[in-house]
JSON list of C-alpha atoms in Angstrom, two decimals:
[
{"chain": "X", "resi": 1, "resn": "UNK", "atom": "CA", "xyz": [-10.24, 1.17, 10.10]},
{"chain": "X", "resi": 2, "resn": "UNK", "atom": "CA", "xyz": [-8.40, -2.15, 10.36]},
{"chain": "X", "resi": 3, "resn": "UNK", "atom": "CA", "xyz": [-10.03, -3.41, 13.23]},
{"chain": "X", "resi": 4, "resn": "UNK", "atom": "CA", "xyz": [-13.44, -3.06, 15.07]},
{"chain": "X", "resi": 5, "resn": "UNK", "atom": "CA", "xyz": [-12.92, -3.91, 18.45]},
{"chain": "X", "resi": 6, "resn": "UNK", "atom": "CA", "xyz": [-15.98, -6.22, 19.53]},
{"chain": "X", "resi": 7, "resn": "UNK", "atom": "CA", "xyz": [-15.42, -6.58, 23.63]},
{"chain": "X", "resi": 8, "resn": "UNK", "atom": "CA", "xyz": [-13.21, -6.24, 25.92]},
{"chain": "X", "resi": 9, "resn": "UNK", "atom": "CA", "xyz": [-13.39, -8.56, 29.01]},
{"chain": "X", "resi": 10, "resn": "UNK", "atom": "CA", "xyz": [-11.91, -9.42, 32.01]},
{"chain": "X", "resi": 11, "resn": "UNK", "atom": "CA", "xyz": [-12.13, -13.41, 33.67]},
{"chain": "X", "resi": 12, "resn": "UNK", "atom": "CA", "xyz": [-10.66, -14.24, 37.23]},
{"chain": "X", "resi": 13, "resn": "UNK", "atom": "CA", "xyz": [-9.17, -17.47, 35.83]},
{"chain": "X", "resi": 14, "resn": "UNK", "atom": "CA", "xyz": [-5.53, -17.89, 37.26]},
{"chain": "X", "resi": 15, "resn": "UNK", "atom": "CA", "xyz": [-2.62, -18.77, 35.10]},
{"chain": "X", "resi": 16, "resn": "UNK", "atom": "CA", "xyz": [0.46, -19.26, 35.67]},
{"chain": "X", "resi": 17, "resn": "UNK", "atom": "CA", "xyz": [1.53, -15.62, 33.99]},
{"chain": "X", "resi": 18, "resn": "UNK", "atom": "CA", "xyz": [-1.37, -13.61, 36.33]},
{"chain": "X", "resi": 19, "resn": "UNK", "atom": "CA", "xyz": [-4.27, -14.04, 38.53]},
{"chain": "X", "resi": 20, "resn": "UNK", "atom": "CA", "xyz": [-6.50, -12.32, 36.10]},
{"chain": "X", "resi": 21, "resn": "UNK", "atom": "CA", "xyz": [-7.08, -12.73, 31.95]},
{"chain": "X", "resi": 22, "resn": "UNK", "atom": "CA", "xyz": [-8.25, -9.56, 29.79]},
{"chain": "X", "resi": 23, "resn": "UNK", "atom": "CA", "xyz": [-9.54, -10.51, 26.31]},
{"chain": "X", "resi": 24, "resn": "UNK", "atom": "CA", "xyz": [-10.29, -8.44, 23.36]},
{"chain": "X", "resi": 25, "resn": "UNK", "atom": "CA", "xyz": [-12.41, -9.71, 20.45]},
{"chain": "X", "resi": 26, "resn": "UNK", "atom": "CA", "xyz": [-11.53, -7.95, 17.57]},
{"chain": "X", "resi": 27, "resn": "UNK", "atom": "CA", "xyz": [-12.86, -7.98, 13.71]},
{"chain": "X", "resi": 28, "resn": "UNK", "atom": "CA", "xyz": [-10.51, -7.98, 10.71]},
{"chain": "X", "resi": 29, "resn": "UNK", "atom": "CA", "xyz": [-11.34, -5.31, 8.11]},
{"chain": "X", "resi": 30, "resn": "UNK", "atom": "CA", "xyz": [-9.37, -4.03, 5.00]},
{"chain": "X", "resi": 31, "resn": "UNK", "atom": "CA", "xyz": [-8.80, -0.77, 3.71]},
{"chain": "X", "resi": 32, "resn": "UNK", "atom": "CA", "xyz": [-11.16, -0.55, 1.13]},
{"chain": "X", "resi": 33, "resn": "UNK", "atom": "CA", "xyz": [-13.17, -3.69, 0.80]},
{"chain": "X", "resi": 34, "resn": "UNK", "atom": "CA", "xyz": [-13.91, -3.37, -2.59]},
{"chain": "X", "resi": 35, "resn": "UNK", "atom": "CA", "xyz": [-9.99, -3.79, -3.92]},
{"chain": "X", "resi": 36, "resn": "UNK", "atom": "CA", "xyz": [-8.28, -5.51, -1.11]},
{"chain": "X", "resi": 37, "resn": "UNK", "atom": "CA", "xyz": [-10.71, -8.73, -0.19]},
{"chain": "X", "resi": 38, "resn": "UNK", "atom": "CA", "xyz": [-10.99, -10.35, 3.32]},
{"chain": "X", "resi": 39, "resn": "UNK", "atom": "CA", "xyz": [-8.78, -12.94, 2.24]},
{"chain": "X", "resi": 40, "resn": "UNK", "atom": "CA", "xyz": [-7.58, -16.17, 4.36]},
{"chain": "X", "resi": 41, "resn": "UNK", "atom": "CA", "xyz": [-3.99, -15.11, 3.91]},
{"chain": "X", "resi": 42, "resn": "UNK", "atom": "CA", "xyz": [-4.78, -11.38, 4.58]},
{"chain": "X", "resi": 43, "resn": "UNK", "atom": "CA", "xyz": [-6.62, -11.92, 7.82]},
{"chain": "X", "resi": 44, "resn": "UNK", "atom": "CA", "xyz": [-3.38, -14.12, 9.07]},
{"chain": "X", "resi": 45, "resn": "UNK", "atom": "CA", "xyz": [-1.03, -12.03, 8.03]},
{"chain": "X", "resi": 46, "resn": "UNK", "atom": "CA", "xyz": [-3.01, -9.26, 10.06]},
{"chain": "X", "resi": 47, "resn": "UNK", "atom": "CA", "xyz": [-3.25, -11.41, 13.31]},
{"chain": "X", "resi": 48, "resn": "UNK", "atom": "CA", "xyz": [0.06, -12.50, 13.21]},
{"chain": "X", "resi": 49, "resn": "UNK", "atom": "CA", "xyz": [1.32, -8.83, 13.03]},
{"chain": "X", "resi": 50, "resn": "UNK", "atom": "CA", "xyz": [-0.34, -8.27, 16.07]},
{"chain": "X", "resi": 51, "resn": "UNK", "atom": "CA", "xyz": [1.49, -9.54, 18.03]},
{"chain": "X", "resi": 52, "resn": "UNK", "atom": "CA", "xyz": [4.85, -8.74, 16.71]},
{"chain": "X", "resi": 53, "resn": "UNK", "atom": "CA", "xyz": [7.87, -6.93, 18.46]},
{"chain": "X", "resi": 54, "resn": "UNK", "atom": "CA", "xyz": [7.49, -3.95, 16.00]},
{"chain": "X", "resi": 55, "resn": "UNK", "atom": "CA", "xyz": [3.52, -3.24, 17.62]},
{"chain": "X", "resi": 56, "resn": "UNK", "atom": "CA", "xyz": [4.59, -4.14, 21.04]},
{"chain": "X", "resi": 57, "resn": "UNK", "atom": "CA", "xyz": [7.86, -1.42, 20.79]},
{"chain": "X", "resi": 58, "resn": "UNK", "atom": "CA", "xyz": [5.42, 0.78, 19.18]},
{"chain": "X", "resi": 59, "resn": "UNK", "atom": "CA", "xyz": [2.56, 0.53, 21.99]},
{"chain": "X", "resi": 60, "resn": "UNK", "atom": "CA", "xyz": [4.92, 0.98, 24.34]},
{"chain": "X", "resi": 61, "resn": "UNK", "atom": "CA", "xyz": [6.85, 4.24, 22.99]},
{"chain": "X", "resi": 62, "resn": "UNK", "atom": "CA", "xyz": [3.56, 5.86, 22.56]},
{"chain": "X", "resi": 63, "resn": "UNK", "atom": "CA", "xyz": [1.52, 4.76, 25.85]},
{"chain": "X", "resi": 64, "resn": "UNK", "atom": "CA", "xyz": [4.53, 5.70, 28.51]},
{"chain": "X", "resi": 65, "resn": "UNK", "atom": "CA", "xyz": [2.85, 4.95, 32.03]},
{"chain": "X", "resi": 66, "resn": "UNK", "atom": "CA", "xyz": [5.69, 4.70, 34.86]},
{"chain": "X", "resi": 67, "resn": "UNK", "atom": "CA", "xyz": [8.14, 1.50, 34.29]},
{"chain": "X", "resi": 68, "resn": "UNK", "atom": "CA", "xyz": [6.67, 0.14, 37.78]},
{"chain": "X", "resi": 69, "resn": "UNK", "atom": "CA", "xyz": [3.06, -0.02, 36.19]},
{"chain": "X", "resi": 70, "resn": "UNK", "atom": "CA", "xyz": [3.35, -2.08, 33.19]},
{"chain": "X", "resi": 71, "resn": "UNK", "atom": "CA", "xyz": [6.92, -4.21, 32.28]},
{"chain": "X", "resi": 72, "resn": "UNK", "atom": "CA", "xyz": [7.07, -4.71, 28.62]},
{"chain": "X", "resi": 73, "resn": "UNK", "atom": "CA", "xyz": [9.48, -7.26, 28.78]},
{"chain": "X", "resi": 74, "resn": "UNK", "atom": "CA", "xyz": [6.90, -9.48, 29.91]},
{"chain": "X", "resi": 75, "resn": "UNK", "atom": "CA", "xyz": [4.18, -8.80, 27.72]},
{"chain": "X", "resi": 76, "resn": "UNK", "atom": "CA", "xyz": [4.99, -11.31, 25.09]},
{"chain": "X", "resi": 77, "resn": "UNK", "atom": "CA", "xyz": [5.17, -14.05, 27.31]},
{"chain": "X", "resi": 78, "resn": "UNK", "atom": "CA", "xyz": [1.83, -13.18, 28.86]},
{"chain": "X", "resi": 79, "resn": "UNK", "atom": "CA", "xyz": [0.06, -12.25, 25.18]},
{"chain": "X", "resi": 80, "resn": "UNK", "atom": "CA", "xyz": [-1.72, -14.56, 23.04]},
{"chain": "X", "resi": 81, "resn": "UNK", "atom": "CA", "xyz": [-3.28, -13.67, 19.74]},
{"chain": "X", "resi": 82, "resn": "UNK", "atom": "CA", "xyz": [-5.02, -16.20, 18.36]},
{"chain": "X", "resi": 83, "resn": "UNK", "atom": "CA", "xyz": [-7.84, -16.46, 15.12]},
{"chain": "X", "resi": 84, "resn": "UNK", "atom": "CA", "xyz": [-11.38, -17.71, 16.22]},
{"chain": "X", "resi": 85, "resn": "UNK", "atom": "CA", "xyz": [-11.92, -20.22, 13.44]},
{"chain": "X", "resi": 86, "resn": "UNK", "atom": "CA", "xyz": [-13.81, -20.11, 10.55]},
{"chain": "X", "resi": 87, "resn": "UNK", "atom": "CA", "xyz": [-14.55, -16.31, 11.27]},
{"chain": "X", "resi": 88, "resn": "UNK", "atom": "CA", "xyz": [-12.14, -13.00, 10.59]},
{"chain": "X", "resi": 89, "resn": "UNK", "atom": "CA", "xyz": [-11.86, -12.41, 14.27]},
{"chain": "X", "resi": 90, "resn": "UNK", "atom": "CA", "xyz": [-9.00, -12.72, 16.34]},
{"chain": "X", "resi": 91, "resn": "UNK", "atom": "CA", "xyz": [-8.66, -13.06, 20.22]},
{"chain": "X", "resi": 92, "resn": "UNK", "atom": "CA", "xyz": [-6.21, -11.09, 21.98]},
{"chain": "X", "resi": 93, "resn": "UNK", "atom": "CA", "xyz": [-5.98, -12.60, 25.18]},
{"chain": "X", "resi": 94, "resn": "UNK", "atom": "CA", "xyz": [-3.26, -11.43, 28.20]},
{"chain": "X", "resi": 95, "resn": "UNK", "atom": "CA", "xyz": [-2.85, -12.64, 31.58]},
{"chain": "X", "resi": 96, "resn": "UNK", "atom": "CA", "xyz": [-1.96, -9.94, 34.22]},
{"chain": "X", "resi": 97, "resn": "UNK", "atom": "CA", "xyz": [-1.54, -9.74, 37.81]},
{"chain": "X", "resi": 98, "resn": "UNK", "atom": "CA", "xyz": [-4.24, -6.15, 37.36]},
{"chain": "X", "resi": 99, "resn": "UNK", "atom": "CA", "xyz": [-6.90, -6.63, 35.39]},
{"chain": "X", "resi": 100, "resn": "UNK", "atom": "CA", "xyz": [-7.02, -2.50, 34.57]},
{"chain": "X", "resi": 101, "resn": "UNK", "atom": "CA", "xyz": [-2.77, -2.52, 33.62]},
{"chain": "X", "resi": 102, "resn": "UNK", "atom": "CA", "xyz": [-3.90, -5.89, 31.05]},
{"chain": "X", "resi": 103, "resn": "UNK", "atom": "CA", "xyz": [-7.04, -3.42, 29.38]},
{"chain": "X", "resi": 104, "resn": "UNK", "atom": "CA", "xyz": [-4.68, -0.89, 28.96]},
{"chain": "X", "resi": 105, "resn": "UNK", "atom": "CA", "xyz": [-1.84, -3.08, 27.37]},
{"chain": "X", "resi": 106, "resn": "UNK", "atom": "CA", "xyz": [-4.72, -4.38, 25.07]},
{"chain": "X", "resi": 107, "resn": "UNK", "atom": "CA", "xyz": [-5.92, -1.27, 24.29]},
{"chain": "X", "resi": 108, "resn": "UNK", "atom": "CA", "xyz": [-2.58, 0.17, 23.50]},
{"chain": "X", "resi": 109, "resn": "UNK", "atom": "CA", "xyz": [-1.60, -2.45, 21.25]},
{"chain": "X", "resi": 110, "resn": "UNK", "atom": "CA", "xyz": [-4.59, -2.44, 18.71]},
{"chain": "X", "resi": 111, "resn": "UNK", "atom": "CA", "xyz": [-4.37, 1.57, 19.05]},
{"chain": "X", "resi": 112, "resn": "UNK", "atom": "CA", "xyz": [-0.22, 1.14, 17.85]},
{"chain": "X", "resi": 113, "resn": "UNK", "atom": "CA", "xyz": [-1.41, -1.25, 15.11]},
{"chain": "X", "resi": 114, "resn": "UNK", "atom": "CA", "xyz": [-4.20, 1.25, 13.80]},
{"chain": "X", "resi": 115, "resn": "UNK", "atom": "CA", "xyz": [-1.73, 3.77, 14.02]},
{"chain": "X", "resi": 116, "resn": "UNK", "atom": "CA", "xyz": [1.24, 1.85, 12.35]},
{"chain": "X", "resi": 117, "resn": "UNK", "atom": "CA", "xyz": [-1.07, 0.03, 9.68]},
{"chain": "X", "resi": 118, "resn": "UNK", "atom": "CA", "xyz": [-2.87, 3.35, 8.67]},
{"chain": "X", "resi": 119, "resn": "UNK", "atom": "CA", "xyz": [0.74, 4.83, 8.17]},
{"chain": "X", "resi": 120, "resn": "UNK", "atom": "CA", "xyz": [1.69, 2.28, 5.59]},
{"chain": "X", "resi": 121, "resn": "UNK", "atom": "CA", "xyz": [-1.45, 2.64, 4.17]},
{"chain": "X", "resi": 122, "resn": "UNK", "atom": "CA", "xyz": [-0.92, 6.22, 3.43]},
{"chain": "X", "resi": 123, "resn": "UNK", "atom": "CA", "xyz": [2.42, 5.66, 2.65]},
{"chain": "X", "resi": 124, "resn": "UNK", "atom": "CA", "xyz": [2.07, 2.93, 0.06]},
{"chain": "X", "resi": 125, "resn": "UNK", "atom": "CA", "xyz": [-0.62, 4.90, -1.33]},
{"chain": "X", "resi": 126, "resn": "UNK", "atom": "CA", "xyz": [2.10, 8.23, -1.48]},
{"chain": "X", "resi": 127, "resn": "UNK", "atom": "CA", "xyz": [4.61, 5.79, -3.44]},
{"chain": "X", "resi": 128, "resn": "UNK", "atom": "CA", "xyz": [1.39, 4.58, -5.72]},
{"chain": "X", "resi": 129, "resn": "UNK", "atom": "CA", "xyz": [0.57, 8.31, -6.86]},
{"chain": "X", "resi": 130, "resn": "UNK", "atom": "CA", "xyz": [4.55, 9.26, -6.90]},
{"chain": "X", "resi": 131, "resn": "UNK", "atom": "CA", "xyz": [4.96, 6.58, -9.42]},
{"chain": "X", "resi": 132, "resn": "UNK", "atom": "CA", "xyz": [1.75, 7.37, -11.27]},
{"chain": "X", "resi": 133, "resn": "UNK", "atom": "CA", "xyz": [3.38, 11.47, -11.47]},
{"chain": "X", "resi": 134, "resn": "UNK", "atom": "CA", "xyz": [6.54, 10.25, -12.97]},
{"chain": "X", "resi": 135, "resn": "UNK", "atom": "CA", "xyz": [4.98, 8.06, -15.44]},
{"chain": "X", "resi": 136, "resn": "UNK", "atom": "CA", "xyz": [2.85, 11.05, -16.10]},
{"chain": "X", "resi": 137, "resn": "UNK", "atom": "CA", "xyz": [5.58, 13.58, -16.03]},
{"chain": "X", "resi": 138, "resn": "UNK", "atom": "CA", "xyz": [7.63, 10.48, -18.81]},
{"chain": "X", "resi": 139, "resn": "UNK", "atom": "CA", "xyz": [4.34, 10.32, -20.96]},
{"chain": "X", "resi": 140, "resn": "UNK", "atom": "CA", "xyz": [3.93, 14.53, -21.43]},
{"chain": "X", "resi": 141, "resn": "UNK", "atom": "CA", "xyz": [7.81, 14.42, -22.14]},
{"chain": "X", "resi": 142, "resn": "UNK", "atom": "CA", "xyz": [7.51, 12.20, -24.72]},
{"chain": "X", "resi": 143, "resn": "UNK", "atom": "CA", "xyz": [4.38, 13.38, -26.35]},
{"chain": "X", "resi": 144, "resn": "UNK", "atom": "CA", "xyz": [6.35, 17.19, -26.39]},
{"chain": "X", "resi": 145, "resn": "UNK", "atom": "CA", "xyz": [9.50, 15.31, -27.94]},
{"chain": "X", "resi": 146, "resn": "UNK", "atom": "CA", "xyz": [6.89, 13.65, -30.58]},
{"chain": "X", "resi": 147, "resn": "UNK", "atom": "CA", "xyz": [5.07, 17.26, -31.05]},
{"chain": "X", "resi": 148, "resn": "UNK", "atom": "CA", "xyz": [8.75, 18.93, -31.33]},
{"chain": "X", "resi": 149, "resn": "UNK", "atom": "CA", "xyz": [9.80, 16.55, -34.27]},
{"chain": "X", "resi": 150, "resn": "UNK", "atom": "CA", "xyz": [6.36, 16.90, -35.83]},
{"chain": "X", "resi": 151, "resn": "UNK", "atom": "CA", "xyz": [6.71, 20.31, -36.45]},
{"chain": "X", "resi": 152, "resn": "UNK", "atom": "CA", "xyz": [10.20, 20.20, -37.99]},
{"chain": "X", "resi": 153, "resn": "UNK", "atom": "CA", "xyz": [8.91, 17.72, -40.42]},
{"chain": "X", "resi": 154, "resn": "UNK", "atom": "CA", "xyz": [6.05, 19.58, -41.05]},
{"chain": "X", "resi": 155, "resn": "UNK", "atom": "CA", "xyz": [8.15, 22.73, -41.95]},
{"chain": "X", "resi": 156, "resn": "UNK", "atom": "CA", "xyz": [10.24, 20.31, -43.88]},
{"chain": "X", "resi": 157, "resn": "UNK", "atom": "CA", "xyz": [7.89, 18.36, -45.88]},
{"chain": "X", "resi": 158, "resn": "UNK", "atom": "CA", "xyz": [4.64, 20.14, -45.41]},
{"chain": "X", "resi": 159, "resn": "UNK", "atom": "CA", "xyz": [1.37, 19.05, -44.14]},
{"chain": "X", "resi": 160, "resn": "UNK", "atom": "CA", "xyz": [0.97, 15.06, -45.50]},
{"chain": "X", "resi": 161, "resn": "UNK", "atom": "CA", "xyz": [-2.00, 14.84, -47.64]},
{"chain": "X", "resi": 162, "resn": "UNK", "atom": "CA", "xyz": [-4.47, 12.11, -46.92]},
{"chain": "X", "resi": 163, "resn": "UNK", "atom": "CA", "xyz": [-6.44, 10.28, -49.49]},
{"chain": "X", "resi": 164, "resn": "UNK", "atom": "CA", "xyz": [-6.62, 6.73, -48.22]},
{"chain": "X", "resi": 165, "resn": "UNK", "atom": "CA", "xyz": [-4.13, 6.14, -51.01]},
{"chain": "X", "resi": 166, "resn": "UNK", "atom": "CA", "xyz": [-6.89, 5.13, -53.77]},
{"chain": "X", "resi": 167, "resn": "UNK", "atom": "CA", "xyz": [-5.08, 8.34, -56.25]},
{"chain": "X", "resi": 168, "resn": "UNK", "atom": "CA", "xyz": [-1.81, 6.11, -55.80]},
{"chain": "X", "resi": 169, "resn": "UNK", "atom": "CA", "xyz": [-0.69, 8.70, -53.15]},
{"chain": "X", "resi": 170, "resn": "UNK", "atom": "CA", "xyz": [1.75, 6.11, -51.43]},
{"chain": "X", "resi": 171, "resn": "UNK", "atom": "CA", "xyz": [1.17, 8.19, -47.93]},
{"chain": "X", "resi": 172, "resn": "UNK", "atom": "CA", "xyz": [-2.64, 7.06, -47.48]},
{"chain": "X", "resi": 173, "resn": "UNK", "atom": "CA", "xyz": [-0.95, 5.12, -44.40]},
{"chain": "X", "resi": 174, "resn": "UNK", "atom": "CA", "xyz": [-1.38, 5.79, -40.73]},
{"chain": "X", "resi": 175, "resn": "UNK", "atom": "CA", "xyz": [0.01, 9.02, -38.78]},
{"chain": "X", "resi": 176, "resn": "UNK", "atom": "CA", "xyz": [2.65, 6.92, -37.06]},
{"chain": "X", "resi": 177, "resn": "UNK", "atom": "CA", "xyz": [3.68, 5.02, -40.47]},
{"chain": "X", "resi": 178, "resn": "UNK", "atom": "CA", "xyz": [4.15, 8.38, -42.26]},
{"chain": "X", "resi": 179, "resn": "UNK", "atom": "CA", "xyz": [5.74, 9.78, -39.09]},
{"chain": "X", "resi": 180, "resn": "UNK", "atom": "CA", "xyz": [8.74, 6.58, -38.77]},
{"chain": "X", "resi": 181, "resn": "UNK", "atom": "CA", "xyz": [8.77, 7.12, -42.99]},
{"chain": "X", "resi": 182, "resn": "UNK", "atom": "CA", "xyz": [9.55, 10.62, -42.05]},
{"chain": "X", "resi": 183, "resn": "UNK", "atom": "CA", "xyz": [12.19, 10.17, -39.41]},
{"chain": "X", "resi": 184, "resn": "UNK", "atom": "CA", "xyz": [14.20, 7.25, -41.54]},
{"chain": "X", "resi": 185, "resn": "UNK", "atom": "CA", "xyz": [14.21, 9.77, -44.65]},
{"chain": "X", "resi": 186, "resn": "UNK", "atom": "CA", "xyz": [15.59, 12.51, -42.62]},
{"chain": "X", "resi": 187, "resn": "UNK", "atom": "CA", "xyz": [17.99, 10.11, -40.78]},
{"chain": "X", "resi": 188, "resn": "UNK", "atom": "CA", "xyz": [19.10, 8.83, -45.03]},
{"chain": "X", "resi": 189, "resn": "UNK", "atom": "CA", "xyz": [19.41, 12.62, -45.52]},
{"chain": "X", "resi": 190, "resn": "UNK", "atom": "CA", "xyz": [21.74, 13.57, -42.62]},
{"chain": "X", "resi": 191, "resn": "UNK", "atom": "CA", "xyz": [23.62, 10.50, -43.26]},
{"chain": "X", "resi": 192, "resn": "UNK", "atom": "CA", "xyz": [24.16, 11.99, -46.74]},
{"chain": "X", "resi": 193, "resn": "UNK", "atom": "CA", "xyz": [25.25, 15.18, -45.61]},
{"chain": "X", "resi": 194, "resn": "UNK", "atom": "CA", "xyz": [27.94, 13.98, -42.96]},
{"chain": "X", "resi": 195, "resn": "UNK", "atom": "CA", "xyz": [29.55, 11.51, -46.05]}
]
Protein backbone atom coordinates (compact mmCIF):
# COMPACT_ATOMS: atom_id res chain seq x y z
CA UNK A 1 0.00 0.00 0.00
CA UNK A 2 1.00 3.58 -0.80
CA UNK A 3 -0.73 5.18 1.83
CA UNK A 4 -2.02 4.39 5.42
CA UNK A 5 -4.69 6.59 6.09
CA UNK A 6 -4.17 7.92 9.81
CA UNK A 7 -7.70 9.97 10.53
CA UNK A 8 -10.19 11.32 9.05
CA UNK A 9 -11.85 14.42 10.66
CA UNK A 10 -14.32 16.81 10.34
CA UNK A 11 -13.96 20.79 12.01
CA UNK A 12 -16.94 23.36 11.86
CA UNK A 13 -14.48 26.12 10.89
CA UNK A 14 -16.07 28.29 8.03
CA UNK A 15 -14.19 29.23 4.95
CA UNK A 16 -14.92 30.93 2.38
CA UNK A 17 -15.23 27.55 0.00
CA UNK A 18 -17.78 25.71 2.84
CA UNK A 19 -19.11 25.90 6.25
CA UNK A 20 -17.41 22.73 7.20
CA UNK A 21 -13.48 21.31 6.68
CA UNK A 22 -12.83 17.36 6.36
CA UNK A 23 -9.15 16.40 6.82
CA UNK A 24 -7.37 13.25 6.18
CA UNK A 25 -3.92 12.49 7.64
CA UNK A 26 -2.31 10.20 5.57
CA UNK A 27 1.31 8.30 5.73
CA UNK A 28 3.62 7.98 2.71
CA UNK A 29 4.82 4.42 2.09
CA UNK A 30 6.71 2.82 -0.92
CA UNK A 31 6.29 -0.27 -2.64
CA UNK A 32 8.82 -2.26 -1.23
CA UNK A 33 10.81 -0.38 1.33
CA UNK A 34 13.76 -2.20 0.98
CA UNK A 35 14.56 -0.99 -2.91
CA UNK A 36 12.60 2.14 -3.28
CA UNK A 37 13.58 4.41 0.04
CA UNK A 38 11.26 7.04 1.69
CA UNK A 39 13.06 9.62 -0.01
CA UNK A 40 12.47 13.61 0.29
CA UNK A 41 11.87 13.77 -3.43
CA UNK A 42 9.71 10.56 -3.46
CA UNK A 43 7.37 11.61 -0.71
CA UNK A 44 6.79 15.10 -2.80
CA UNK A 45 6.42 13.73 -5.80
CA UNK A 46 3.68 11.44 -4.09
CA UNK A 47 1.81 14.43 -2.42
CA UNK A 48 1.91 16.47 -5.24
CA UNK A 49 0.24 13.70 -7.38
CA UNK A 50 -2.45 13.79 -5.14
CA UNK A 51 -3.88 16.26 -5.96
CA UNK A 52 -3.56 16.24 -9.64
CA UNK A 53 -6.36 16.40 -12.40
CA UNK A 54 -5.47 12.78 -13.49
CA UNK A 55 -6.64 11.41 -9.54
CA UNK A 56 -9.41 13.85 -9.35
CA UNK A 57 -10.88 12.56 -13.13
CA UNK A 58 -10.10 9.22 -11.87
CA UNK A 59 -12.05 9.50 -8.37
CA UNK A 60 -14.66 10.83 -10.01
CA UNK A 61 -15.21 8.19 -13.00
CA UNK A 62 -15.09 5.50 -10.48
CA UNK A 63 -17.20 6.98 -7.39
CA UNK A 64 -20.40 8.23 -9.67
CA UNK A 65 -22.92 9.63 -6.94
CA UNK A 66 -25.72 11.90 -8.71
CA UNK A 67 -24.14 15.28 -10.34
CA UNK A 68 -26.39 17.26 -7.66
CA UNK A 69 -24.39 15.54 -4.72
CA UNK A 70 -20.87 16.26 -5.32
CA UNK A 71 -19.62 18.99 -8.34
CA UNK A 72 -16.19 18.08 -9.38
CA UNK A 73 -15.53 21.16 -10.93
CA UNK A 74 -15.16 22.60 -7.66
CA UNK A 75 -13.15 20.24 -5.93
CA UNK A 76 -9.81 21.67 -6.78
CA UNK A 77 -10.56 24.93 -5.64
CA UNK A 78 -11.84 23.61 -2.33
CA UNK A 79 -8.76 20.80 -1.95
CA UNK A 80 -5.58 21.35 -0.32
CA UNK A 81 -2.84 18.80 -0.03
CA UNK A 82 -0.24 19.84 1.84
CA UNK A 83 3.14 17.85 3.61
CA UNK A 84 3.25 18.11 7.51
CA UNK A 85 6.90 19.02 7.87
CA UNK A 86 9.68 17.18 8.78
CA UNK A 87 7.44 13.92 8.71
CA UNK A 88 6.21 11.67 5.46
CA UNK A 89 2.66 12.66 6.08
CA UNK A 90 0.56 14.71 4.08
CA UNK A 91 -2.77 16.59 4.94
CA UNK A 92 -5.55 16.42 2.67
CA UNK A 93 -7.73 19.00 3.73
CA UNK A 94 -11.31 20.09 1.77
CA UNK A 95 -13.81 22.55 2.64
CA UNK A 96 -17.47 21.55 1.87
CA UNK A 97 -20.80 22.89 2.43
CA UNK A 98 -21.62 18.70 3.91
CA UNK A 99 -19.28 17.44 5.95
CA UNK A 100 -20.39 13.54 4.79
CA UNK A 101 -20.17 14.68 0.59
CA UNK A 102 -16.21 16.20 1.76
CA UNK A 103 -15.40 12.36 3.58
CA UNK A 104 -16.51 10.86 0.65
CA UNK A 105 -14.53 13.11 -1.89
CA UNK A 106 -11.51 12.35 0.47
CA UNK A 107 -12.04 8.97 0.58
CA UNK A 108 -12.48 8.60 -3.10
CA UNK A 109 -9.45 10.34 -3.98
CA UNK A 110 -6.78 8.32 -1.92
CA UNK A 111 -8.91 5.09 -3.04
CA UNK A 112 -8.27 6.44 -7.10
CA UNK A 113 -4.61 7.04 -6.18
CA UNK A 114 -4.17 3.42 -4.59
CA UNK A 115 -5.85 2.21 -7.45
CA UNK A 116 -3.95 4.26 -10.18
CA UNK A 117 -0.44 4.00 -8.33
CA UNK A 118 -0.79 0.14 -7.78
CA UNK A 119 -1.53 -0.06 -11.64
CA UNK A 120 1.75 1.47 -12.59
CA UNK A 121 3.30 -0.46 -10.17
CA UNK A 122 2.27 -3.63 -11.77
CA UNK A 123 2.72 -2.28 -14.94
CA UNK A 124 6.28 -1.05 -14.66
CA UNK A 125 7.01 -4.20 -13.05
CA UNK A 126 5.26 -6.17 -16.45
CA UNK A 127 7.72 -3.95 -18.71
CA UNK A 128 10.74 -4.90 -16.07
CA UNK A 129 10.19 -8.81 -16.57
CA UNK A 130 9.22 -8.26 -20.50
CA UNK A 131 12.58 -6.78 -20.91
CA UNK A 132 14.33 -9.27 -18.65
CA UNK A 133 12.43 -12.30 -21.25
CA UNK A 134 13.84 -10.72 -24.29
CA UNK A 135 17.23 -10.32 -22.98
CA UNK A 136 16.77 -13.88 -21.95
CA UNK A 137 15.19 -15.07 -25.10
CA UNK A 138 18.72 -12.76 -27.00
CA UNK A 139 21.17 -14.58 -24.51
CA UNK A 140 19.76 -18.52 -25.31
CA UNK A 141 19.87 -17.34 -29.08
CA UNK A 142 23.19 -16.52 -28.97
CA UNK A 143 24.54 -19.23 -26.82
CA UNK A 144 22.59 -21.83 -29.61
CA UNK A 145 24.34 -19.72 -32.49
CA UNK A 146 27.79 -20.20 -30.39
CA UNK A 147 26.85 -24.11 -29.75
CA UNK A 148 25.81 -24.36 -33.66
CA UNK A 149 29.33 -23.08 -34.86
CA UNK A 150 31.04 -25.17 -32.19
CA UNK A 151 30.00 -28.21 -33.55
CA UNK A 152 30.91 -27.48 -37.18
CA UNK A 153 34.35 -26.72 -36.04
CA UNK A 154 34.48 -29.56 -34.04
CA UNK A 155 33.56 -31.87 -37.03
CA UNK A 156 36.05 -29.80 -38.89
CA UNK A 157 39.03 -29.70 -36.79
CA UNK A 158 38.28 -32.19 -34.09
CA UNK A 159 38.13 -31.90 -30.43
CA UNK A 160 41.18 -29.13 -29.44
CA UNK A 161 43.59 -30.78 -27.23
CA UNK A 162 44.53 -29.03 -24.06
CA UNK A 163 47.91 -29.12 -22.49
CA UNK A 164 48.41 -25.66 -21.08
CA UNK A 165 50.77 -25.34 -24.02
CA UNK A 166 54.05 -26.49 -21.98
CA UNK A 167 54.54 -29.55 -25.16
CA UNK A 168 54.67 -26.33 -27.50
CA UNK A 169 51.02 -27.16 -28.45
CA UNK A 170 50.30 -23.44 -29.58
CA UNK A 171 46.36 -24.10 -28.58
CA UNK A 172 47.03 -24.28 -24.64
CA UNK A 173 44.94 -20.86 -24.85
CA UNK A 174 41.47 -20.19 -23.60
CA UNK A 175 38.10 -21.74 -25.15
CA UNK A 176 37.14 -18.36 -26.59
CA UNK A 177 40.85 -17.68 -28.02
CA UNK A 178 40.85 -21.07 -29.80
CA UNK A 179 37.20 -20.52 -30.74
CA UNK A 180 37.92 -16.60 -32.62
CA UNK A 181 41.39 -18.66 -33.97
CA UNK A 182 38.88 -21.03 -35.31
CA UNK A 183 36.37 -18.73 -36.90
CA UNK A 184 39.27 -16.34 -38.63
CA UNK A 185 40.88 -19.67 -40.15
CA UNK A 186 37.66 -20.78 -41.54
CA UNK A 187 36.77 -17.18 -42.65
CA UNK A 188 40.93 -17.32 -44.55
CA UNK A 189 39.62 -20.64 -45.93
CA UNK A 190 36.30 -19.55 -47.51
CA UNK A 191 37.97 -16.51 -48.66
CA UNK A 192 40.29 -18.92 -50.50
CA UNK A 193 37.70 -20.85 -52.00
CA UNK A 194 35.52 -17.87 -53.45
CA UNK A 195 39.12 -16.37 -55.18
Amino acid sequence: MALAILAVGCGDEDSPSGKHQVTAVIQIHPTESKFFPTTEKFIANEIASLSLGVNLTAAASRYIWKSKDINWDNVPKNLVVTRISGTDMASITLHSDDPNQAKNIIEALIESYLVTRKKNEEDRAKKALDALDAESTELEDLVDDYRKDLIVLIQQYGIPYFDGGTAGNHLGVSEKAIFQSARAKLADLETELAL
